[in-house]
Coordinates of C-alpha atoms in Angstrom, one line a residue:
M1 CA 48.2 22.4 -8.5
V2 CA 46.4 25.5 -7.2
D3 CA 43.2 23.6 -6.7
R4 CA 45.0 20.8 -4.8
E5 CA 46.7 23.2 -2.4
R6 CA 43.4 25.0 -1.8
L7 CA 41.5 21.7 -1.1
A8 CA 44.4 20.6 1.3
A9 CA 44.0 23.8 3.2
Q10 CA 40.2 23.3 3.4
L11 CA 40.6 19.8 4.7
A12 CA 43.1 20.9 7.3
A13 CA 40.7 23.5 8.7
V14 CA 38.0 20.8 8.9
E15 CA 40.3 18.6 10.8
Q16 CA 41.1 21.3 13.3
R17 CA 37.5 22.1 13.8
L18 CA 36.8 18.4 14.5
A19 CA 39.6 18.3 17.0
S20 CA 38.2 21.5 18.7
L21 CA 34.8 19.9 18.9
E22 CA 36.3 16.7 20.5
E23 CA 38.1 18.8 23.1
R24 CA 34.9 20.6 24.2
L25 CA 33.0 17.3 24.3
Q26 CA 35.6 16.0 26.8
R27 CA 35.4 19.1 29.0
L28 CA 31.6 18.8 29.2
E29 CA 31.9 15.2 30.3
G30 CA 33.9 16.4 33.2
G31 CA 36.8 13.9 32.9
A32 CA 34.3 11.0 33.5
T33 CA 35.8 7.6 33.1
R34 CA 34.9 5.4 30.2
S35 CA 35.0 1.8 29.7
E36 CA 35.6 2.1 26.0
A37 CA 38.2 4.2 24.3
P38 CA 37.2 7.2 22.4
A39 CA 36.0 6.6 18.9
E40 CA 38.9 6.8 16.6
G41 CA 36.8 7.9 13.8
L42 CA 37.2 11.5 14.7
H43 CA 40.9 11.3 14.3
F44 CA 41.8 11.1 10.6
T45 CA 44.3 12.8 8.3
F46 CA 44.4 13.2 4.7
E47 CA 47.9 12.3 4.0
E48 CA 46.9 8.7 3.0
L49 CA 44.8 10.2 0.0
P50 CA 46.2 9.3 -3.4
A51 CA 48.5 11.9 -4.7
R52 CA 46.9 12.2 -8.1
P53 CA 45.5 15.6 -9.4
F54 CA 41.9 16.2 -8.8
P55 CA 39.8 16.7 -11.9
A56 CA 38.7 20.1 -12.3
R57 CA 34.8 20.2 -12.1
R58 CA 32.6 22.7 -14.0
R59 CA 30.2 24.2 -11.6
V60 CA 26.7 25.1 -12.6
I61 CA 25.8 28.5 -11.4
A62 CA 22.3 28.4 -9.9
A63 CA 20.4 31.1 -11.9
P64 CA 17.6 33.1 -10.1
R65 CA 14.1 32.4 -11.1
P66 CA 13.5 34.6 -14.3
F67 CA 11.2 37.5 -14.0
P68 CA 8.2 37.6 -16.5
V69 CA 10.0 40.6 -18.3
T70 CA 13.1 38.6 -18.8
E71 CA 11.3 35.6 -20.0
L72 CA 9.3 37.8 -22.3
L73 CA 12.6 39.2 -23.8
G74 CA 14.1 35.9 -24.1
W75 CA 11.2 34.5 -26.0
G76 CA 11.1 37.6 -28.2
G77 CA 14.8 37.1 -29.0
V78 CA 14.2 33.5 -30.0
A79 CA 11.3 34.4 -32.2
A80 CA 13.4 37.1 -33.8
L81 CA 16.1 34.5 -34.6
V82 CA 13.6 32.1 -36.1
L83 CA 12.1 35.0 -38.2
A84 CA 15.6 35.9 -39.3
A85 CA 16.3 32.4 -40.4
A86 CA 12.9 32.4 -42.3
Y87 CA 13.7 35.8 -44.1
L88 CA 17.2 34.6 -45.0
I89 CA 15.7 31.5 -46.7
K90 CA 13.1 33.7 -48.4
L91 CA 15.8 36.1 -49.6
G92 CA 17.9 33.2 -50.9
I93 CA 14.7 31.9 -52.8
D94 CA 14.1 35.4 -54.3
L95 CA 17.8 35.7 -55.4
G96 CA 17.8 32.2 -56.9
W97 CA 21.0 31.1 -55.1
L98 CA 19.1 28.9 -52.5
T99 CA 17.9 25.5 -53.9
P100 CA 15.3 23.5 -51.9
G101 CA 18.0 21.3 -50.6
R102 CA 20.1 24.2 -49.5
Q103 CA 17.1 25.7 -47.7
I104 CA 16.4 22.6 -45.7
M105 CA 20.1 22.2 -44.9
L106 CA 20.4 25.8 -43.7
A107 CA 17.3 25.4 -41.5
V108 CA 18.8 22.3 -40.0
I109 CA 22.0 24.0 -39.3
A110 CA 20.2 27.1 -37.7
G111 CA 18.2 24.6 -35.5
L112 CA 21.1 22.6 -34.4
A113 CA 23.1 25.9 -33.8
L114 CA 20.3 27.2 -31.4
V115 CA 20.3 23.8 -29.6
G116 CA 24.1 23.7 -29.3
G117 CA 24.2 27.3 -28.2
G118 CA 21.7 26.8 -25.4
T119 CA 23.5 23.7 -24.2
L120 CA 26.7 25.6 -23.9
L121 CA 25.0 28.5 -22.1
R122 CA 23.3 26.2 -19.6
W123 CA 26.3 26.5 -17.3
I124 CA 25.7 30.1 -16.9
D125 CA 21.9 30.3 -16.6
R126 CA 20.1 27.3 -17.2
D127 CA 16.6 28.5 -17.2
Y128 CA 17.2 31.4 -19.5
A129 CA 19.5 29.3 -21.8
A130 CA 16.7 26.8 -22.2
L131 CA 14.9 29.2 -24.5
L132 CA 17.3 28.9 -27.3
P133 CA 17.0 25.1 -27.9
A134 CA 13.2 25.5 -27.9
G135 CA 13.5 27.5 -31.0
G136 CA 16.0 25.1 -32.4
I137 CA 13.4 22.2 -31.8
A138 CA 10.8 24.2 -33.7
I139 CA 13.0 25.0 -36.6
L140 CA 14.0 21.3 -36.9
F141 CA 10.3 20.3 -36.9
F142 CA 9.5 22.7 -39.7
A143 CA 12.5 21.5 -41.7
A144 CA 11.4 17.9 -41.5
Y145 CA 7.9 18.5 -42.4
G146 CA 8.8 21.0 -45.3
A147 CA 11.5 18.5 -46.7
H148 CA 8.7 15.9 -47.1
L149 CA 5.5 17.8 -47.6
Y150 CA 6.6 20.9 -49.6
Y151 CA 9.7 19.9 -51.5
R152 CA 9.4 16.1 -51.4
L153 CA 13.1 15.7 -50.9
I154 CA 12.8 12.8 -48.3
P155 CA 10.4 10.0 -48.4
F156 CA 7.9 9.1 -45.8
G157 CA 10.2 6.8 -43.9
A158 CA 13.0 9.3 -43.6
A159 CA 10.5 12.1 -42.5
L160 CA 9.0 9.8 -39.9
A161 CA 12.5 8.9 -38.6
A162 CA 13.4 12.5 -38.5
I163 CA 10.3 13.4 -36.4
I164 CA 11.2 10.6 -34.1
L165 CA 14.7 11.7 -33.5
I166 CA 13.7 15.3 -32.9
C167 CA 11.1 14.1 -30.3
L168 CA 13.7 12.0 -28.6
G169 CA 16.2 14.7 -28.6
S170 CA 13.5 17.0 -27.1
L171 CA 13.0 14.5 -24.3
W172 CA 16.7 14.5 -23.7
L173 CA 16.7 18.4 -23.6
C174 CA 13.8 18.1 -21.0
R175 CA 15.8 15.9 -18.8
Y176 CA 19.0 18.1 -19.4
F177 CA 17.4 21.4 -18.6
Q178 CA 14.8 20.1 -16.1
S179 CA 12.1 21.8 -18.2
E180 CA 8.8 20.3 -19.0
M181 CA 8.5 22.6 -22.1
Y182 CA 10.6 20.2 -24.2
A183 CA 8.5 17.3 -23.2
F184 CA 5.4 19.2 -24.5
F185 CA 7.3 19.9 -27.8
A186 CA 8.0 16.2 -28.1
V187 CA 4.2 15.4 -27.3
A188 CA 2.9 17.9 -29.9
G189 CA 5.5 16.9 -32.6
S190 CA 4.8 13.1 -32.3
Y191 CA 1.1 13.2 -32.0
S192 CA 0.7 15.9 -34.8
A193 CA 2.7 13.7 -37.2
P194 CA -0.4 11.6 -38.5
L195 CA -2.1 14.8 -39.3
F196 CA 0.6 15.7 -41.9
L197 CA 2.1 12.4 -42.9
D198 CA -0.2 10.3 -45.2
G199 CA 1.8 7.1 -44.4
L200 CA 0.5 7.0 -40.8
R201 CA -3.1 7.0 -42.1
T202 CA -3.1 3.8 -44.0
G203 CA -5.2 1.9 -41.4
V204 CA -6.8 2.3 -38.0
G205 CA -4.5 -0.5 -36.5
E206 CA -1.3 1.3 -37.7
L207 CA -2.5 4.6 -36.4
A208 CA -3.5 2.9 -33.0
L209 CA -0.1 1.3 -32.6
Y210 CA 1.7 4.6 -33.5
Y211 CA -0.1 6.6 -30.8
T212 CA 0.0 3.7 -28.3
A213 CA 3.7 3.5 -28.5
W214 CA 4.2 7.1 -28.0
S215 CA 1.8 7.0 -25.1
L216 CA 3.8 4.2 -23.3
L217 CA 7.0 6.1 -23.9
F218 CA 5.6 9.5 -22.4
C219 CA 4.1 7.6 -19.5
A220 CA 7.4 6.0 -18.7
F221 CA 9.2 9.2 -19.1
A222 CA 6.8 11.1 -16.8
V223 CA 7.1 8.4 -14.1
W224 CA 10.9 8.4 -14.4
L225 CA 11.1 12.2 -14.3
G226 CA 8.3 12.6 -11.7
R227 CA 6.1 15.0 -13.7
R228 CA 2.5 14.2 -14.0
S229 CA 1.7 16.9 -16.5
I230 CA 3.6 15.1 -19.2
Y231 CA 1.4 11.9 -19.3
L232 CA -1.7 14.2 -18.9
V233 CA -0.9 16.3 -21.9
A234 CA 0.0 13.3 -23.9
A235 CA -3.3 11.6 -23.0
C236 CA -5.3 14.6 -24.2
L237 CA -3.3 15.1 -27.5
A238 CA -3.5 11.3 -28.2
L239 CA -7.2 11.1 -28.0
L240 CA -7.8 14.3 -30.0
G241 CA -5.3 13.4 -32.6
F242 CA -6.6 9.9 -33.1
D243 CA -10.2 11.2 -33.2
A244 CA -9.4 13.9 -35.7
V245 CA -7.8 11.4 -38.1
W246 CA -10.6 8.9 -37.5
Y247 CA -13.5 11.4 -38.4
A248 CA -11.5 12.5 -41.5
Q249 CA -10.6 9.0 -42.8
W250 CA -13.0 6.3 -41.6
H251 CA -16.0 7.8 -39.7
N252 CA -18.4 7.8 -42.8
L253 CA -17.4 4.4 -44.3
P254 CA -20.2 1.9 -44.8
R255 CA -18.2 -0.7 -42.7
S256 CA -16.5 1.7 -40.4
P257 CA -13.8 -0.1 -38.2
W258 CA -15.3 1.4 -35.1
L259 CA -14.3 -1.5 -32.9
A260 CA -10.7 -0.8 -33.3
A261 CA -11.3 2.8 -32.5
V262 CA -13.2 1.9 -29.2
T263 CA -10.4 -0.5 -28.4
F264 CA -7.8 2.3 -28.8
Q265 CA -9.7 4.7 -26.6
G266 CA -10.1 2.1 -23.9
L267 CA -6.4 1.2 -24.2
Q268 CA -5.5 4.9 -23.8
A269 CA -7.6 5.2 -20.7
T270 CA -6.0 2.1 -19.3
I271 CA -2.5 3.4 -19.9
V272 CA -3.3 6.7 -18.3
A273 CA -4.9 5.1 -15.3
G274 CA -2.1 2.6 -14.9
C275 CA 0.5 5.5 -15.2
A276 CA -1.3 7.5 -12.5
M277 CA -1.4 4.5 -10.2
L278 CA 2.2 3.6 -10.9
F279 CA 3.3 7.3 -10.2
S280 CA 1.5 7.4 -7.0
L281 CA 3.0 4.1 -5.8
R282 CA 6.6 4.6 -7.0
H283 CA 6.9 8.2 -5.7
R284 CA 4.7 7.6 -2.6
S285 CA 2.8 10.7 -3.7
P286 CA -1.0 10.3 -3.8
L287 CA -3.1 12.7 -5.7
D288 CA -4.0 15.9 -4.0
R289 CA -7.0 18.0 -5.1
P290 CA -5.3 20.4 -7.5
A291 CA -3.5 17.3 -9.2
A292 CA -6.9 15.7 -9.2
W293 CA -8.5 18.6 -11.2
A294 CA -5.7 18.3 -13.7
H295 CA -6.6 14.5 -14.3
L296 CA -10.2 15.3 -15.1
P297 CA -9.8 16.9 -18.6
P298 CA -8.4 13.7 -20.2
L299 CA -10.8 11.5 -18.2
L300 CA -13.8 13.5 -19.3
L301 CA -12.5 13.7 -22.9
F302 CA -12.3 9.9 -23.0
Y303 CA -15.8 9.7 -21.8
V304 CA -17.2 12.1 -24.3
L305 CA -15.3 10.6 -27.3
Q306 CA -16.0 7.0 -26.4
Y307 CA -19.7 7.5 -25.6
A308 CA -20.2 9.2 -28.9
L309 CA -18.7 6.3 -30.8
L310 CA -20.6 3.8 -28.7
E311 CA -23.9 5.5 -29.1
R312 CA -23.6 5.5 -32.9
H313 CA -22.7 1.8 -33.1
L314 CA -23.9 0.2 -29.8
P315 CA -26.7 2.4 -28.5
D316 CA -28.2 -0.2 -26.2
W317 CA -24.9 -1.0 -24.6
A318 CA -23.4 2.5 -24.4
P319 CA -24.9 3.6 -21.1
W320 CA -24.0 0.3 -19.4
L321 CA -20.5 0.3 -20.7
A322 CA -20.1 3.8 -19.3
I323 CA -21.4 2.7 -15.9
L324 CA -18.8 -0.1 -16.1
S325 CA -16.0 2.3 -16.7
A326 CA -17.0 4.2 -13.5
V327 CA -16.9 0.9 -11.6
V328 CA -13.4 0.2 -13.0
L329 CA -12.2 3.6 -12.1
A330 CA -13.5 3.2 -8.5
G331 CA -11.7 -0.1 -8.4
C332 CA -8.4 1.5 -9.4
Y333 CA -8.9 4.0 -6.6
W334 CA -9.4 1.3 -4.0
V335 CA -6.3 -0.6 -5.2
V336 CA -4.1 2.4 -4.7
R337 CA -5.8 3.4 -1.4
G338 CA -5.1 -0.2 -0.2
R339 CA -1.4 0.0 -1.2
L340 CA -0.9 3.5 0.4
G341 CA -2.9 2.7 3.4
G342 CA -5.4 5.5 3.9
P343 CA -8.0 7.7 2.0
L344 CA -6.8 9.6 -0.9
P345 CA -8.6 13.1 -1.3
G346 CA -7.5 13.6 -4.9
G347 CA -8.7 10.1 -5.9
Q348 CA -11.9 10.5 -4.1
L349 CA -12.4 13.8 -6.1
I350 CA -11.7 12.1 -9.4
V351 CA -14.0 9.1 -8.7
A352 CA -16.8 11.4 -7.5
V353 CA -16.8 13.8 -10.4
Y354 CA -16.6 10.9 -13.0
A355 CA -19.4 9.0 -11.2
A356 CA -21.5 12.2 -11.1
V357 CA -21.2 12.7 -14.8
V358 CA -22.0 9.0 -15.5
L359 CA -24.8 9.0 -13.0
F360 CA -26.5 12.0 -14.6
H361 CA -25.8 11.4 -18.3
A362 CA -25.5 7.6 -18.8
G363 CA -27.7 6.6 -15.8
Y364 CA -30.4 9.1 -15.7
L365 CA -30.7 10.6 -19.3
E366 CA -29.8 7.4 -21.3
A367 CA -30.3 4.2 -19.3
L368 CA -33.5 5.2 -17.4
P369 CA -36.7 5.0 -19.4
E370 CA -38.5 8.3 -19.9
G371 CA -41.5 7.2 -18.2
W372 CA -39.5 6.5 -14.9
Q373 CA -37.4 9.6 -15.0
P374 CA -39.7 11.7 -12.9
W375 CA -39.9 9.2 -10.2
A376 CA -36.2 8.9 -10.1
G377 CA -36.1 12.5 -8.7
L378 CA -37.7 11.2 -5.5
V379 CA -35.0 8.6 -5.2
A380 CA -32.3 11.4 -5.8
G381 CA -34.1 13.5 -3.0
A382 CA -33.9 10.6 -0.6
A383 CA -30.2 10.1 -1.3
M384 CA -29.5 13.8 -0.8
A385 CA -31.4 13.7 2.5
A386 CA -29.3 10.8 3.6
W387 CA -26.1 12.7 2.7
L388 CA -27.2 15.9 4.6
L389 CA -28.2 14.0 7.6
T390 CA -25.5 11.5 8.0
R391 CA -22.7 13.6 6.6
R392 CA -20.6 10.5 6.0
F393 CA -19.0 11.9 2.9
D394 CA -16.4 14.6 2.4
P395 CA -18.3 17.7 1.2
W396 CA -15.2 18.7 -0.9
S397 CA -14.5 15.4 -2.5
H398 CA -18.1 14.1 -2.9
S399 CA -19.9 17.3 -3.7
A400 CA -20.1 16.5 -7.4
V401 CA -22.4 13.5 -6.8
L402 CA -24.5 15.7 -4.5
V403 CA -24.7 18.3 -7.4
A404 CA -25.8 15.4 -9.9
L405 CA -28.5 14.2 -7.4
G406 CA -29.7 17.7 -6.9
L407 CA -29.9 18.4 -10.6
I408 CA -31.9 15.2 -11.2
F409 CA -34.2 16.2 -8.2
M410 CA -34.7 19.9 -9.3
I411 CA -35.4 18.9 -12.9
N412 CA -38.3 16.5 -11.9
L413 CA -39.6 18.6 -9.2
T414 CA -40.0 21.4 -11.7
R415 CA -41.8 19.1 -14.1
A416 CA -44.1 17.9 -11.3
I417 CA -44.9 21.4 -10.2
L418 CA -45.7 22.7 -13.8
N419 CA -47.2 19.4 -14.8
F420 CA -44.9 19.4 -17.8
D421 CA -44.8 16.3 -20.1
L422 CA -46.1 13.9 -17.7
Q423 CA -48.7 12.2 -20.0
R424 CA -46.6 9.1 -20.4
V425 CA -45.4 8.9 -16.9
A426 CA -47.0 6.2 -14.9
G427 CA -49.0 7.9 -12.0
G428 CA -48.1 11.4 -13.3
D429 CA -51.0 12.9 -11.6
W430 CA -49.8 11.8 -8.1
L431 CA -46.2 13.0 -8.8
A432 CA -46.6 16.5 -7.3
L433 CA -48.2 15.2 -4.2
A434 CA -45.4 12.6 -3.8
Y435 CA -42.8 15.4 -4.1
A436 CA -44.7 17.5 -1.5
L437 CA -44.7 14.8 1.0
E438 CA -41.0 14.1 0.5
L439 CA -40.2 17.8 0.9
Y440 CA -42.3 18.1 4.0
A441 CA -40.5 15.0 5.4
G442 CA -37.2 16.4 4.5
F443 CA -38.1 19.7 6.3
A444 CA -39.0 17.7 9.5
L445 CA -35.7 15.7 9.4
A446 CA -33.8 18.9 8.7
R447 CA -35.4 20.7 11.6
H448 CA -34.6 17.7 13.9
A449 CA -30.9 17.7 12.7
A450 CA -30.7 21.6 13.2
L451 CA -29.6 22.2 9.6
P452 CA -29.1 25.8 8.5
R453 CA -32.2 28.0 8.0
L454 CA -31.6 28.3 4.3
V455 CA -31.9 24.6 3.8
R456 CA -35.1 24.4 5.9
G457 CA -36.6 27.3 4.2
A458 CA -35.8 25.9 0.7
L459 CA -37.6 22.6 1.7
V460 CA -40.7 24.0 3.2
Y461 CA -41.3 26.6 0.4
A462 CA -40.8 24.0 -2.3
G463 CA -43.1 21.6 -0.4
H464 CA -45.7 24.3 -0.4
L465 CA -45.5 24.8 -4.2
A466 CA -45.6 21.1 -4.9
A467 CA -48.6 20.7 -2.6
M468 CA -50.5 23.5 -4.3
A469 CA -49.5 22.1 -7.7
A470 CA -50.9 18.7 -6.5
A471 CA -54.2 20.2 -5.5
A472 CA -54.6 22.0 -8.9
T473 CA -53.8 18.7 -10.6
L474 CA -56.0 16.3 -8.6
L475 CA -59.1 18.5 -8.1
D476 CA -61.4 19.8 -10.9
S477 CA -63.4 22.4 -9.1
R478 CA -62.0 26.0 -8.5
L479 CA -63.7 26.2 -5.3
A480 CA -62.2 22.8 -4.1
V481 CA -58.7 23.9 -5.1
S482 CA -59.0 27.2 -3.3
S483 CA -60.4 25.4 -0.3
C484 CA -57.5 23.0 -0.3
W485 CA -54.9 25.8 -0.5
A486 CA -56.6 27.6 2.4
L487 CA -56.6 24.5 4.5
L488 CA -52.9 23.9 3.7
A489 CA -52.1 27.5 4.9
V490 CA -54.1 27.3 8.1
A491 CA -52.6 23.8 8.8
C492 CA -49.2 25.1 8.2
L493 CA -49.9 27.9 10.7
S494 CA -51.3 25.5 13.3
M495 CA -48.3 23.4 13.1
A496 CA -45.9 26.3 13.3
L497 CA -47.7 27.4 16.5
R498 CA -47.5 24.0 18.0
L499 CA -43.8 23.8 17.2
G500 CA -43.0 27.4 17.8
D501 CA -41.3 27.6 14.5
R502 CA -41.5 31.1 12.9
L503 CA -39.9 30.0 9.7
L504 CA -42.8 27.5 9.1
A505 CA -45.2 30.3 9.9
Q506 CA -43.7 32.7 7.5
S507 CA -43.9 30.1 4.8
S508 CA -47.6 29.9 5.1
L509 CA -47.8 33.5 3.8
L510 CA -46.7 32.2 0.4
V511 CA -49.8 30.0 0.3
F512 CA -52.1 32.8 1.5
A513 CA -50.7 35.0 -1.2
F514 CA -51.2 32.5 -4.0
S515 CA -54.7 31.8 -2.7
G516 CA -55.7 35.5 -2.8
V517 CA -54.4 36.1 -6.2
K518 CA -56.1 32.9 -7.5
V519 CA -59.4 33.8 -6.1
L520 CA -59.3 37.4 -7.2
L521 CA -57.9 36.8 -10.7
Y522 CA -59.1 33.4 -11.6
D523 CA -62.0 32.1 -9.4
L524 CA -64.1 35.2 -9.7
A525 CA -63.7 35.6 -13.5
G526 CA -66.6 33.8 -15.3
A527 CA -67.7 31.9 -12.3
A528 CA -71.3 31.3 -11.0
P529 CA -72.6 33.7 -8.3
L530 CA -72.5 30.9 -5.7
V531 CA -69.0 29.9 -6.6
R532 CA -67.9 33.5 -6.3
I533 CA -69.5 33.8 -3.0
G534 CA -68.1 30.5 -1.7
S535 CA -64.6 31.5 -2.9
L536 CA -64.7 34.8 -1.1
V537 CA -66.0 33.2 2.0
V538 CA -63.2 30.6 2.0
L539 CA -60.6 33.2 1.3
G540 CA -61.9 35.7 4.0
A541 CA -62.2 33.0 6.7
S542 CA -58.8 31.6 5.9
L543 CA -57.1 35.0 6.0
Y544 CA -58.7 36.0 9.2
L545 CA -58.0 32.7 10.9
G546 CA -54.4 32.9 9.6
G547 CA -53.9 36.3 10.9
W548 CA -55.3 35.3 14.3
L549 CA -52.9 32.3 14.4
Y550 CA -49.9 34.3 13.1
R551 CA -50.3 36.6 16.0
R552 CA -49.7 33.8 18.4
I553 CA -46.4 32.8 16.8
P554 CA -43.3 33.8 19.0
A555 CA -41.5 36.7 17.5
D556 CA -37.9 35.5 17.8
Q557 CA -38.5 31.7 17.8
D558 CA -36.7 29.9 14.9
A559 CA -36.9 26.2 14.7
S560 CA -36.1 24.7 18.1
S561 CA -38.2 24.6 21.3
P562 CA -40.9 27.2 21.8
V563 CA -40.5 30.2 24.1
P564 CA -42.2 29.5 27.5
G565 CA -45.2 31.7 28.2
R566 CA -45.5 33.2 24.8
G567 CA -48.3 31.8 22.6
T568 CA -47.4 28.2 22.7
A569 CA -49.8 25.3 22.3
L570 CA -50.0 25.0 26.2
D571 CA -51.2 28.6 26.5
L572 CA -54.2 27.8 24.2

């Protein structure tokens, strides 16, 4: 009765305020005539409401966000209660008055009591009260496993049914408390069951069906609840749990059912990809970059596990199936992009990282013949040059592909410079020269595009190293190699003088330094007198000419147009 009187007073106050607002509106209109009558919606009373008592509602008190100290205390209290239950059971065992059945029953009662107590306390402090049912769920899991594995009180079917009921109850608590913690409890409890229950390991098909059913349930629950982390954790644990049972049961069998395992892994990837797409479309929430990084662990885990299985049983098809998976992933991205109408940074990041892994591992290391791998570095270098010059890609979303291309280029550039393991490479002797020409062309393009000094310097210095390595590989005479290096340094200085590029001029000092060290430490040792004289003449002439040319380079000129009137080609 008191609640009805209070509500009637509040409604009367609201009506009075609305009437006051209507009077102010009429005064502001200045008594203007209207063709229509004022809206009658503002004049209403509450006498016509039914005269039945209003049901009293229980109000949930919004609890403040718990501090780390309070959460620590809460978890400590829950752990203490779990330990108290364990010590009580141990005491009953030592005294002989607790039979196995009574122990399990006591554990079940304790778990249900914690769940019920937390549910009742939810109306006071939801976040803090959610800690109690978490301990109860853990106790119920231990009771179910202990009743079947340790005491053999219940058969396999009853144990599996108990695990399923506990997981479903944990999902209900997740929805009830709005806490993902319970969903993770359900995921861990359901996916760990095959590791403890022998009845779930009778065959690959039965195991795959069990994991697939739970994966579909968790994906549907995640989409309904609006939490991506649920299906991501479920995907990782499904792959790891199935793989653990697979390697323990069927991996080393003479006729291993590997095709069923590959099918299961592909089905799991399809379920996760479909769930991610459905989540984005249903909630109109495309992946951002932080969410994209969270999707990479299950995706890369799928790639590693499935490639290991395919490489063992289908080694010739494994790289191409991996490349096909990257194409399918890119297709999924384009479908979602078309439905949402615009580029998706998170999706671009996922596709780029996965494509980079597939490109480097399956494409370069596995599918490409070893004799062609060094030449693939030249293609990777050209692709990087196109990326840097056109800048059509988002550097944040597509940098993974650039890193993969750069890694392929650097590995093979190092092999070309060091002449390492190039005996079986077609045209391996000319590889260093090809890399030198590509690097010099890249330097010219970078200079034209005004790229940063660091990029231009890396290109030109690497080009000098490759050119010197090419001379050492193609020429047999010490004097010829030294002469070639000297000509390279002088030509570099002449070009720097013509372009007014001090960075190019400074890079020639590297060639001069290597030339001098080579002549003094290698050419003069054990060489004929005429070779010694010729080497010293070439070194001295190149150094003197280089010094004269270097003095003509503008002091502050970097890579653009030469400074007028200071040592340019026109002054010569």
